[in-house]
mmCIF file of C-alpha atoms in Angstrom:
data_model
loop_
_atom_site.group_PDB
_atom_site.id
_atom_site.type_symbol
_atom_site.label_atom_id
_atom_site.label_comp_id
_atom_site.label_asym_id
_atom_site.label_seq_id
_atom_site.Cartn_x
_atom_site.Cartn_y
_atom_site.Cartn_z
ATOM 1 C CA PHE Z 28 140.855 31.828 -219.728
ATOM 2 C CA PRO Z 29 137.788 30.163 -218.386
ATOM 3 C CA GLY Z 30 138.957 26.806 -216.425
ATOM 4 C CA ALA Z 31 142.593 27.628 -216.621
ATOM 5 C CA VAL Z 32 143.497 27.535 -213.257
ATOM 6 C CA GLY Z 33 146.840 26.572 -211.374
ATOM 7 C CA PRO Z 34 149.823 25.406 -213.472
ATOM 8 C CA ARG Z 35 147.414 25.501 -217.025
ATOM 9 C CA GLY Z 36 146.309 29.123 -216.184
ATOM 10 C CA ARG Z 37 149.834 30.361 -215.799
ATOM 11 C CA GLU Z 38 151.033 28.137 -219.172
ATOM 12 C CA ARG Z 39 147.910 29.813 -220.806
ATOM 13 C CA LEU Z 40 149.165 33.362 -219.702
ATOM 14 C CA GLU Z 41 152.770 32.726 -220.755
ATOM 15 C CA GLU Z 42 151.487 31.136 -224.452
ATOM 16 C CA VAL Z 43 149.420 34.330 -224.909
ATOM 17 C CA THR Z 44 152.293 36.494 -223.813
ATOM 18 C CA ALA Z 45 154.699 34.534 -226.451
ATOM 19 C CA SER Z 46 152.069 35.103 -229.132
ATOM 20 C CA LEU Z 47 151.988 38.856 -228.506
ATOM 21 C CA THR Z 48 155.699 39.169 -228.024
ATOM 22 C CA ALA Z 49 156.417 37.210 -231.447
ATOM 23 C CA GLY Z 50 153.410 38.961 -233.382
ATOM 24 C CA ARG Z 51 151.616 35.608 -233.644
ATOM 25 C CA ARG Z 52 147.564 35.246 -233.537
ATOM 26 C CA VAL Z 53 146.085 36.166 -230.101
ATOM 27 C CA PRO Z 54 142.521 36.044 -228.842
ATOM 28 C CA ASP Z 55 140.241 38.864 -230.015
ATOM 29 C CA ALA Z 56 140.349 40.509 -226.795
ATOM 30 C CA MET Z 57 143.908 40.726 -226.645
ATOM 31 C CA ALA Z 58 144.057 42.078 -229.970
ATOM 32 C CA ALA Z 59 141.464 44.809 -229.539
ATOM 33 C CA VAL Z 60 143.142 46.235 -226.619
ATOM 34 C CA ALA Z 61 145.510 48.084 -229.299
ATOM 35 C CA ASP Z 62 143.083 49.514 -230.989
ATOM 36 C CA ALA Z 63 141.474 50.517 -227.529
ATOM 37 C CA ASP Z 64 142.174 53.897 -225.848
ATOM 38 C CA ALA Z 65 142.771 52.147 -222.560
ATOM 39 C CA LEU Z 66 142.122 49.044 -220.852
ATOM 40 C CA VAL Z 67 139.689 49.218 -218.035
ATOM 41 C CA ILE Z 68 139.524 46.255 -215.333
ATOM 42 C CA ALA Z 69 136.626 46.683 -213.386
ATOM 43 C CA GLY Z 70 134.787 44.906 -210.640
ATOM 44 C CA GLY Z 71 135.675 42.372 -207.816
ATOM 45 C CA GLY Z 72 137.550 39.115 -208.468
ATOM 46 C CA ASN Z 73 140.305 40.093 -210.695
ATOM 47 C CA VAL Z 74 143.117 40.211 -208.251
ATOM 48 C CA SER Z 75 142.830 37.108 -206.025
ATOM 49 C CA SER Z 76 143.933 33.365 -206.513
ATOM 50 C CA GLN Z 77 140.246 32.871 -205.498
ATOM 51 C CA HIS Z 78 139.499 33.235 -209.284
ATOM 52 C CA PRO Z 79 142.885 32.555 -210.797
ATOM 53 C CA HIS Z 80 141.368 32.353 -214.455
ATOM 54 C CA ASN Z 81 140.270 36.419 -214.182
ATOM 55 C CA LEU Z 82 143.808 37.162 -212.746
ATOM 56 C CA TYR Z 83 145.778 35.513 -215.360
ATOM 57 C CA GLU Z 84 143.279 36.941 -218.223
ATOM 58 C CA ARG Z 85 143.404 40.411 -216.684
ATOM 59 C CA LEU Z 86 147.267 40.234 -216.423
ATOM 60 C CA ALA Z 87 147.087 38.905 -220.245
ATOM 61 C CA LEU Z 88 145.176 42.039 -221.385
ATOM 62 C CA SER Z 89 147.425 44.380 -219.267
ATOM 63 C CA ARG Z 90 150.551 42.827 -221.130
ATOM 64 C CA ALA Z 91 148.728 43.647 -224.253
ATOM 65 C CA ALA Z 92 147.759 47.260 -223.518
ATOM 66 C CA ARG Z 93 151.229 47.988 -222.124
ATOM 67 C CA PRO Z 94 153.495 47.918 -225.321
ATOM 68 C CA ALA Z 95 150.682 49.410 -227.350
ATOM 69 C CA GLY Z 96 151.076 52.334 -225.023
ATOM 70 C CA ARG Z 97 147.370 51.908 -223.604
ATOM 71 C CA PRO Z 98 146.802 52.951 -219.839
ATOM 72 C CA VAL Z 99 145.829 50.303 -217.438
ATOM 73 C CA LEU Z 100 143.251 51.347 -214.887
ATOM 74 C CA ILE Z 101 142.196 48.745 -212.343
ATOM 75 C CA SER Z 102 138.734 50.155 -210.484
ATOM 76 C CA SER Z 103 136.660 48.853 -207.546
ATOM 77 C CA GLN Z 104 138.904 45.909 -206.498
ATOM 78 C CA THR Z 105 139.014 43.887 -203.434
ATOM 79 C CA VAL Z 106 142.594 42.854 -203.561
ATOM 80 C CA GLY Z 107 143.388 39.467 -202.227
ATOM 81 C CA PRO Z 108 142.714 38.463 -199.560
ATOM 82 C CA LEU Z 109 143.605 34.840 -200.962
ATOM 83 C CA VAL Z 110 146.909 35.237 -202.795
ATOM 84 C CA LEU Z 111 148.917 31.967 -203.295
ATOM 85 C CA LYS Z 112 152.543 31.786 -203.362
ATOM 86 C CA ASP Z 113 152.200 30.628 -207.108
ATOM 87 C CA ASP Z 114 150.226 33.672 -208.089
ATOM 88 C CA ARG Z 115 151.972 36.258 -206.110
ATOM 89 C CA PRO Z 116 154.330 37.431 -209.040
ATOM 90 C CA TYR Z 117 151.475 37.756 -211.313
ATOM 91 C CA PHE Z 118 149.216 39.408 -208.664
ATOM 92 C CA SER Z 119 152.198 41.974 -208.042
ATOM 93 C CA GLU Z 120 152.986 42.629 -211.933
ATOM 94 C CA LEU Z 121 149.200 43.357 -212.457
ATOM 95 C CA LEU Z 122 149.114 46.006 -209.904
ATOM 96 C CA ALA Z 123 152.599 47.388 -209.638
ATOM 97 C CA THR Z 124 152.493 48.138 -213.693
ATOM 98 C CA ALA Z 125 148.887 49.476 -213.748
ATOM 99 C CA THR Z 126 148.415 53.183 -214.358
ATOM 100 C CA ALA Z 127 145.945 53.701 -211.484
ATOM 101 C CA VAL Z 128 144.239 51.187 -209.104
ATOM 102 C CA GLY Z 129 141.013 51.681 -207.013
ATOM 103 C CA VAL Z 130 140.415 49.618 -204.241
ATOM 104 C CA ARG Z 131 137.070 49.122 -201.834
ATOM 105 C CA GLU Z 132 138.821 48.473 -198.422
ATOM 106 C CA ARG Z 133 141.658 49.777 -196.178
ATOM 107 C CA ASP Z 134 143.290 46.281 -196.133
ATOM 108 C CA SER Z 135 143.227 46.251 -199.882
ATOM 109 C CA HIS Z 136 145.125 49.391 -200.149
ATOM 110 C CA LYS Z 137 147.668 48.028 -197.629
ATOM 111 C CA LEU Z 138 148.185 44.971 -199.519
ATOM 112 C CA ALA Z 139 148.274 46.935 -203.025
ATOM 113 C CA SER Z 140 151.015 49.323 -201.312
ATOM 114 C CA ARG Z 141 152.968 46.414 -200.260
ATOM 115 C CA VAL Z 142 153.282 44.871 -203.538
ATOM 116 C CA GLY Z 143 154.333 48.004 -205.355
ATOM 117 C CA VAL Z 144 151.644 50.088 -206.181
ATOM 118 C CA ALA Z 145 152.821 53.730 -205.831
ATOM 119 C CA GLU Z 146 150.418 55.716 -203.415
ATOM 120 C CA ASP Z 147 150.092 58.529 -206.304
ATOM 121 C CA ARG Z 148 148.353 55.838 -208.435
ATOM 122 C CA LEU Z 149 146.494 54.057 -205.685
ATOM 123 C CA THR Z 150 142.998 55.511 -204.646
ATOM 124 C CA LEU Z 151 140.531 54.042 -202.254
ATOM 125 C CA THR Z 152 136.954 54.147 -203.735
ATOM 126 C CA VAL Z 153 133.361 52.420 -203.906
ATOM 127 C CA ASP Z 154 132.235 49.869 -205.789
ATOM 128 C CA ASP Z 155 131.607 50.553 -209.448
ATOM 129 C CA ALA Z 156 128.027 49.730 -209.372
ATOM 130 C CA ALA Z 157 127.437 51.910 -206.219
ATOM 131 C CA TRP Z 158 125.736 54.492 -208.504
ATOM 132 C CA LEU Z 159 123.709 52.419 -210.965
ATOM 133 C CA GLU Z 160 120.281 53.624 -211.544
ATOM 134 C CA PRO Z 161 117.527 51.276 -212.690
ATOM 135 C CA GLY Z 162 116.101 51.722 -216.271
ATOM 136 C CA ASP Z 163 112.524 51.770 -217.561
ATOM 137 C CA ASP Z 164 112.840 47.938 -218.386
ATOM 138 C CA ASP Z 165 114.180 47.008 -215.116
ATOM 139 C CA ARG Z 166 111.445 48.705 -213.426
ATOM 140 C CA ALA Z 167 108.754 47.146 -215.686
ATOM 141 C CA ARG Z 168 110.295 43.471 -214.779
ATOM 142 C CA VAL Z 169 110.074 44.256 -211.254
ATOM 143 C CA ASP Z 170 106.540 45.782 -211.531
ATOM 144 C CA ALA Z 171 105.612 42.550 -213.546
ATOM 145 C CA LEU Z 172 106.278 40.327 -210.367
ATOM 146 C CA GLY Z 173 103.476 41.863 -208.554
ATOM 147 C CA LEU Z 174 105.122 42.251 -205.210
ATOM 148 C CA PRO Z 175 103.602 44.405 -202.716
ATOM 149 C CA GLY Z 176 104.793 47.807 -201.991
ATOM 150 C CA ARG Z 177 108.700 48.760 -201.631
ATOM 151 C CA ILE Z 178 111.169 46.135 -201.334
ATOM 152 C CA VAL Z 179 114.926 45.872 -200.690
ATOM 153 C CA THR Z 180 117.295 43.510 -202.457
ATOM 154 C CA MET Z 181 120.514 42.841 -201.169
ATOM 155 C CA SER Z 182 123.295 40.562 -202.910
ATOM 156 C CA LEU Z 183 126.029 39.712 -200.458
ATOM 157 C CA THR Z 184 128.831 37.411 -200.497
ATOM 158 C CA TYR Z 185 129.064 34.557 -198.146
ATOM 159 C CA HIS Z 186 132.396 35.406 -196.447
ATOM 160 C CA THR Z 187 133.499 38.380 -194.676
ATOM 161 C CA GLY Z 188 136.548 38.721 -197.049
ATOM 162 C CA SER Z 189 139.017 41.224 -195.269
ATOM 163 C CA ALA Z 190 136.563 42.531 -193.218
ATOM 164 C CA SER Z 191 137.840 42.676 -189.659
ATOM 165 C CA TYR Z 192 135.001 41.350 -187.716
ATOM 166 C CA PRO Z 193 133.524 37.734 -187.168
ATOM 167 C CA GLN Z 194 130.969 36.037 -189.645
ATOM 168 C CA ALA Z 195 128.295 36.596 -187.082
ATOM 169 C CA ALA Z 196 128.629 40.316 -186.731
ATOM 170 C CA TYR Z 197 128.850 40.649 -190.679
ATOM 171 C CA VAL Z 198 125.286 38.604 -190.925
ATOM 172 C CA SER Z 199 123.840 40.806 -188.369
ATOM 173 C CA ARG Z 200 125.057 44.125 -189.814
ATOM 174 C CA ALA Z 201 123.804 42.984 -193.056
ATOM 175 C CA ALA Z 202 120.499 42.083 -191.900
ATOM 176 C CA ALA Z 203 120.565 45.168 -189.789
ATOM 177 C CA SER Z 204 121.037 47.498 -193.004
ATOM 178 C CA SER Z 205 118.058 46.013 -194.923
ATOM 179 C CA ASP Z 206 115.759 47.122 -191.815
#
């Protein structure tokens, strides 16, 4: 669904859904869901109007999984905070029909609850990448850079999202955590 935003994204979602229902050819990823054990939607940016092509694509995959009896697991999400009125039904459907939903912040938990995710299917969790360990190839690439001593690398978003403190405090806390 790259580039499928606004009305075009919603049209593409409905075209794919109609093809699924009628048994017509669908994108390979949609067809593969029926052969999978489960559909896992991981990482951020999937449940927001900020990246609507992700929302429509993930919902299309979910619509392919459910009739095939495959569980839909959504993990490590920031829900919203931007949800446009036109996207709200799709946003709500994706979350409310999932077998389990993991969210990264309390605000995401509240928003998911408000759109119909049952408490027994909703979990406050950490980012999926929190416990990743570098492999030997990763270490070799860093060693090849010839950097002095130990370094800390941080990848941060430019905005505070649903955090309840101002931008300046966000930047200050991020900087302090790297010291």
